[in-house]
Each structure stands twice: as C-alpha cells, then as structure tokens.
Short mmCIF file of C-alpha atoms in Angstrom, two decimals:
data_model
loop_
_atom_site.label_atom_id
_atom_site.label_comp_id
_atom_site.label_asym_id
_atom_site.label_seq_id
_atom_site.Cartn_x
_atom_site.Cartn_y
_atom_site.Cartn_z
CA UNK A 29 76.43 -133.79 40.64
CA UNK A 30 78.88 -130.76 40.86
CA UNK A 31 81.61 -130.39 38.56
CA UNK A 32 85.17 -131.25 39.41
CA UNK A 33 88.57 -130.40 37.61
CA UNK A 34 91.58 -132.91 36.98
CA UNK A 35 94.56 -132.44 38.33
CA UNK A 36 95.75 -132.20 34.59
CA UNK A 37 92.90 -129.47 34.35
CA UNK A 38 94.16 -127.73 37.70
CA UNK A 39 97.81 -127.51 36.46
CA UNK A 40 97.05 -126.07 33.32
CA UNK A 41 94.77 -123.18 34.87
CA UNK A 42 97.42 -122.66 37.20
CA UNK A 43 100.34 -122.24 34.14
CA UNK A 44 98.19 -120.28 32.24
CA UNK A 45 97.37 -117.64 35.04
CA UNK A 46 100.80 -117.48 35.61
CA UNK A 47 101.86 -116.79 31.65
CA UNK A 48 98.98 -114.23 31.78
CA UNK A 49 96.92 -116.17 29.96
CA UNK A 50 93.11 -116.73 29.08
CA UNK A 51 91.58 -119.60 31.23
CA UNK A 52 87.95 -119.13 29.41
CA UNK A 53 88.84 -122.04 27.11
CA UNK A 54 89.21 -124.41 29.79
CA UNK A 55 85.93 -126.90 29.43
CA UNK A 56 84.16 -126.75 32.97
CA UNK A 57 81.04 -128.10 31.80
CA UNK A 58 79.20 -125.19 33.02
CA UNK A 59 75.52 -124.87 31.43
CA UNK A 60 73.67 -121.66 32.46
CA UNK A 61 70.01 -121.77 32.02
CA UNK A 62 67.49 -119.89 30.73
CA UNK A 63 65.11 -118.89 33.21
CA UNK A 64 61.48 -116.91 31.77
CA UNK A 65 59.20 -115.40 33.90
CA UNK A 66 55.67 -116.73 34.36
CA UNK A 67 53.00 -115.09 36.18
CA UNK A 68 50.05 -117.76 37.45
CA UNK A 69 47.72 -115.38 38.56
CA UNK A 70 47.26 -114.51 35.31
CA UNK A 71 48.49 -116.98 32.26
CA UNK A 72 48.07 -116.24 28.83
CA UNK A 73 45.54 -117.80 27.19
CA UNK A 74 46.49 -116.74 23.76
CA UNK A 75 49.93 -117.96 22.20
CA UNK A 76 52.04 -114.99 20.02
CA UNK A 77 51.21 -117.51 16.48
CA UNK A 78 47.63 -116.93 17.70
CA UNK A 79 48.31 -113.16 17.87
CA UNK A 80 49.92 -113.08 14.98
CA UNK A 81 47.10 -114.27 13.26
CA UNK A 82 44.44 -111.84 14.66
CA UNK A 83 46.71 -108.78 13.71
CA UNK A 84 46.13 -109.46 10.05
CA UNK A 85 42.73 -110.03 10.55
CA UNK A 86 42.26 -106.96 12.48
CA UNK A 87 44.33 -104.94 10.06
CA UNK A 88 42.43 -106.71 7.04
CA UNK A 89 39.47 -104.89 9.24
CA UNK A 90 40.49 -101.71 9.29
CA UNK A 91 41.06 -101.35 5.76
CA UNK A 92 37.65 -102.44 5.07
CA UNK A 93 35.80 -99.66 8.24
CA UNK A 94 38.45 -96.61 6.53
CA UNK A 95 36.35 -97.39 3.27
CA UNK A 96 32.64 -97.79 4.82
CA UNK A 97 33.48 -94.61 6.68
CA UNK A 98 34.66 -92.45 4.54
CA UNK A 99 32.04 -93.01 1.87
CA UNK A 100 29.21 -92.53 4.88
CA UNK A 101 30.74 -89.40 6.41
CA UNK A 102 32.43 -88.06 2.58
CA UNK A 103 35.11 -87.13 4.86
CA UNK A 104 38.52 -88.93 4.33
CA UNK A 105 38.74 -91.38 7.41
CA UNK A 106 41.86 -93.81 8.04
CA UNK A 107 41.08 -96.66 10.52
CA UNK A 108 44.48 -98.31 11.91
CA UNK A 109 45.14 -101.34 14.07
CA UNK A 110 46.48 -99.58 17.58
CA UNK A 111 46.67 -102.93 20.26
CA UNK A 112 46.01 -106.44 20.44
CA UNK A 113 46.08 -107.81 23.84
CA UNK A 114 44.88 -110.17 26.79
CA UNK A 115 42.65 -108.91 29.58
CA UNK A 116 39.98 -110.34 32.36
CA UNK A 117 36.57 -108.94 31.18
CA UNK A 118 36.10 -106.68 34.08
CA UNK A 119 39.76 -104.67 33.29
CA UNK A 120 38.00 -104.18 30.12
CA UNK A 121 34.34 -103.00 31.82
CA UNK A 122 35.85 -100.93 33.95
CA UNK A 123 37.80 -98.87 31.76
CA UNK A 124 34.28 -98.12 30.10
CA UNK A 125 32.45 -94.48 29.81
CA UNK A 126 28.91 -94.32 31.87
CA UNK A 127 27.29 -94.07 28.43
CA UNK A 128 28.86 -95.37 25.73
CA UNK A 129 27.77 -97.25 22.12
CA UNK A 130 27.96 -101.23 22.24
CA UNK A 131 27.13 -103.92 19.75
CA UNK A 132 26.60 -107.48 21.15
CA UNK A 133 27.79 -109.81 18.45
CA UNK A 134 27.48 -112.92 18.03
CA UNK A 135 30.25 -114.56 15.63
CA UNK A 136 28.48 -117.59 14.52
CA UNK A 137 31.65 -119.76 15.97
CA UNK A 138 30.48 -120.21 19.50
CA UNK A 139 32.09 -117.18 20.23
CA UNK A 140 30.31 -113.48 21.33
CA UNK A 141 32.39 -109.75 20.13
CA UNK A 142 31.83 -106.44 22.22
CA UNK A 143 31.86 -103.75 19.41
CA UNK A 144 32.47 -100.49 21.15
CA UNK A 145 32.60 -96.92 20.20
CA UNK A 146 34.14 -94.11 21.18
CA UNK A 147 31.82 -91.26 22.12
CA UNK A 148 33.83 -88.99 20.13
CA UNK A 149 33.84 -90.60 16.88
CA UNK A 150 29.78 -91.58 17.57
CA UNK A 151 28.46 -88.19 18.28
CA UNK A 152 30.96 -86.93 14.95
CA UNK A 153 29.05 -89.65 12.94
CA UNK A 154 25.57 -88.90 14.52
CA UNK A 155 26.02 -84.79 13.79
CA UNK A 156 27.28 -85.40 10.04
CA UNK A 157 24.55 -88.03 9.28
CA UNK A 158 21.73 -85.53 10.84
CA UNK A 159 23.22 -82.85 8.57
CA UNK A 160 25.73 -81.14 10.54
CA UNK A 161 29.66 -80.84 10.21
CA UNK A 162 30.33 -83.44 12.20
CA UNK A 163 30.92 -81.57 15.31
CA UNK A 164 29.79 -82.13 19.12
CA UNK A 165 29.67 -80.24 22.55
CA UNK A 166 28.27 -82.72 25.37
CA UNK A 167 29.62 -86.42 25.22
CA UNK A 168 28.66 -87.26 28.67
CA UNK A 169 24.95 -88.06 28.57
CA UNK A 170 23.42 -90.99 27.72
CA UNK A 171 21.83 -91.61 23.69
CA UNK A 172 18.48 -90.62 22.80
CA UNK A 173 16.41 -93.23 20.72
CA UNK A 174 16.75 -91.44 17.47
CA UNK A 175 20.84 -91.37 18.01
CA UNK A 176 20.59 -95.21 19.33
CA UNK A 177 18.41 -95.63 15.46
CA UNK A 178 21.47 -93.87 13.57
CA UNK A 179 24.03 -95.57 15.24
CA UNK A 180 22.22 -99.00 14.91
CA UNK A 181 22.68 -98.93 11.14
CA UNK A 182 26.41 -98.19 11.24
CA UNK A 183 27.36 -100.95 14.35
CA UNK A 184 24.89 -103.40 11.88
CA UNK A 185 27.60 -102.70 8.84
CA UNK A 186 30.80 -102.41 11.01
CA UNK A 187 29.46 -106.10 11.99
CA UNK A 188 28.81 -107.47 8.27
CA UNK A 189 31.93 -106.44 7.45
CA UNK A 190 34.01 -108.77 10.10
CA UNK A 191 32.81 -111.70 8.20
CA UNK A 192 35.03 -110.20 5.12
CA UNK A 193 38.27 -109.71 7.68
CA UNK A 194 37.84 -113.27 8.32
CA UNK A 195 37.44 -114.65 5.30
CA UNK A 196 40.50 -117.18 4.58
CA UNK A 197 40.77 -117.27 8.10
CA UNK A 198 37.65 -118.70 9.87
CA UNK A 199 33.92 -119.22 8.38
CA UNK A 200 31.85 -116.55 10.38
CA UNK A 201 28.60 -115.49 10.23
CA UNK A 202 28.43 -112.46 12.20
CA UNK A 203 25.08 -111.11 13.55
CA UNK A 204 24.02 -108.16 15.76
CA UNK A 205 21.97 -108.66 18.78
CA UNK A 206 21.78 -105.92 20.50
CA UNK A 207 22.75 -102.39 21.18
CA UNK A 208 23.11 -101.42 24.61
CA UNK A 209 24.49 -97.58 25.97
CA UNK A 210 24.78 -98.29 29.54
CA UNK A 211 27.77 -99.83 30.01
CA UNK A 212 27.22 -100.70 34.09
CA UNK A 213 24.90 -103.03 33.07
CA UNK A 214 25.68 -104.95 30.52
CA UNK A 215 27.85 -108.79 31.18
CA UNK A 216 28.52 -109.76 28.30
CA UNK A 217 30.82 -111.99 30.01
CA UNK A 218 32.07 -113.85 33.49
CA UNK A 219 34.13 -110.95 35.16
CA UNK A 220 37.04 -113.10 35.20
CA UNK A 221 37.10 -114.58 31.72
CA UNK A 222 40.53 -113.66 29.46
CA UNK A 223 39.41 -111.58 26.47
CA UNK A 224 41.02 -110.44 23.48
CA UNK A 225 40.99 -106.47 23.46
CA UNK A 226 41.08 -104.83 19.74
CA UNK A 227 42.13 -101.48 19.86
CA UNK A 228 41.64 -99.19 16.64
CA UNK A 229 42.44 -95.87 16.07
CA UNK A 230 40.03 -93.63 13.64
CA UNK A 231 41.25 -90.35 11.75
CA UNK A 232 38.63 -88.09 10.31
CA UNK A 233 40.06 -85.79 8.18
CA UNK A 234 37.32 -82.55 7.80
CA UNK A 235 39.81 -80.50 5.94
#
C-alpha cells in the first residue's frame, strides 16, 4: 500500500520549504531495501564461516610444508597461503600444464584432495635431491620414472602432514593413492562438481 501524507504533514512541508528549511525530518515511512546479487548458474556452495575455517587450516599447512622443505632442500623455503576459492572441477583441469605432478588423496572423511605441483618448484626439488643446485632448463616434458620415484616420497609427506593442519579441526586420515603426470587424463572428479581451490605460494631462498 503506497504511502500517503496528512494534510497536517502537507502543510508543514509546505511552511518549511518556504522558511528554507530541512524537510528530511518529516517521517514518510520510506524503507529502502537491500538488494544482493545472486548468481544461479553458479551458487556458492561454501559459506564465508566455512572459509574462514579452511584459511587457518591451510595456513596451519603451510607452516608445517616451509619446515619439511627447507630441511629436505637445506635451502630456506617459506610456504604462504595465496587463495582460497570456489570453482567447477573442469575451471580447475583446464588451467592445468600437459605434464604436471599430482597426488590423488584420499582424506579418510568421504572426501578425495588433488595435490598439485608446480613444475617449477618439482624439477628445483628433483635437481637438488639428485645432487644438483636446484636448477632446471626444460619444464615442458613429461616425468621419467626415476623423477615420478623422487617426487613420490615428497607428495607421500606433503600428504601425512595434512592430517597435522587438521588436527583440532576434523579427524583425518590422509592416504596417497596415486601419482599421476598427465593431467588430460586424470577425473578425479564430475566436470561440474564445486571444488575448493588451495592456492600456495613457495619461496626458495638459494642465497
């Protein structure tokens, strides 16, 4: 039902434009309301608490991979939480290297992790276990078996230690499956399902 002034009402604007006065005190009733946007195509599955939540987690995490790393490399490494947010599996897929490291994890809470390396910070971990400075030419290639043997070792710790980031949090039990380096082949999920993607950010200091 629309709003209507009093004659009382109507008077007094009228006097108080007159006098030069300010007619926002006048009581109109007028409510404006607050409209959010809200996209269907693609609703969040994942509320901000929820978010919230896996940040410290995920920062808990990174704490714990600077450690492993820089006492496997002895070169000081700082691992930092970069991004949490939502995506459809495929976004994520598609964003992928040809040939890249992943660990297929399985949580132990009826829920599955894609642990994925970076080419460059694989091939610097592969040259400085083999011996070398931790240096690399050719990242666009796929692994040979013993690189996919060196790497298995680290993505088996980098797994152990998630069940330490979510300790307090959630009882997990997190265990490697597989590593796979082809990453147009492996579904790890339905295209369209809403994942959580982790971003991390890894600093190897050599100096």
């Amino acid at each position: 039902m629309a709003d209507t002034l009093t004659q009382e009402q109507i008077d007094a604007m009228l006097s108080s434009v007159l006098s030069g006065g300010d007619t926002a005190s006048l009581d109109t009733h007028e409510e404006k309301e607050e409209i959010k946007e809200y996209d269907f195509r693609t609703p969040k599955k994942f509320t901000k608490e929820q978010i919230k939540i896996l940040e410290r987690i995920f920062e808990n995490y990174s704490r714990h991979l600077s450690s492993y790393i820089t006492g496997l490399l002895r070169l000081y490494c700082k691992v930092s939480l970069a991004s949490i947010e939502e995506q459809k599996y495929f976004e994520f897929s598609n964003a992928l290297p040809d040939y890249t490291i992943m660990g297929i994890v399985d949580l132990g809470i009826e829920s599955n992790a894609v642990l994925q390396l970076s080419n460059s910070l694989t091939f610097t971990m592969i040259d400085r276990m083999l011996g070398g400075r931790g240096t690399y030419q050719d990242t666009d290639r796929d692994f040979t078996e013993i690189e996919i043997n060196v790497m298995r070792g680290i993505v088996e710790r980098f797994t152990s230690l998630m069940s330490q980031a979510w300790d307090g949090y959630v009882d997990t039990n997190p265990k490697l499956e597989s590593i796979e380096t082809n990453s147009r082949v492996i579904s790890a999920a339905d295209a369209d399902e809403t994942m959580i993607i982790v971003a991390m950010e890894v600093t190897v200091n050599d100096s």
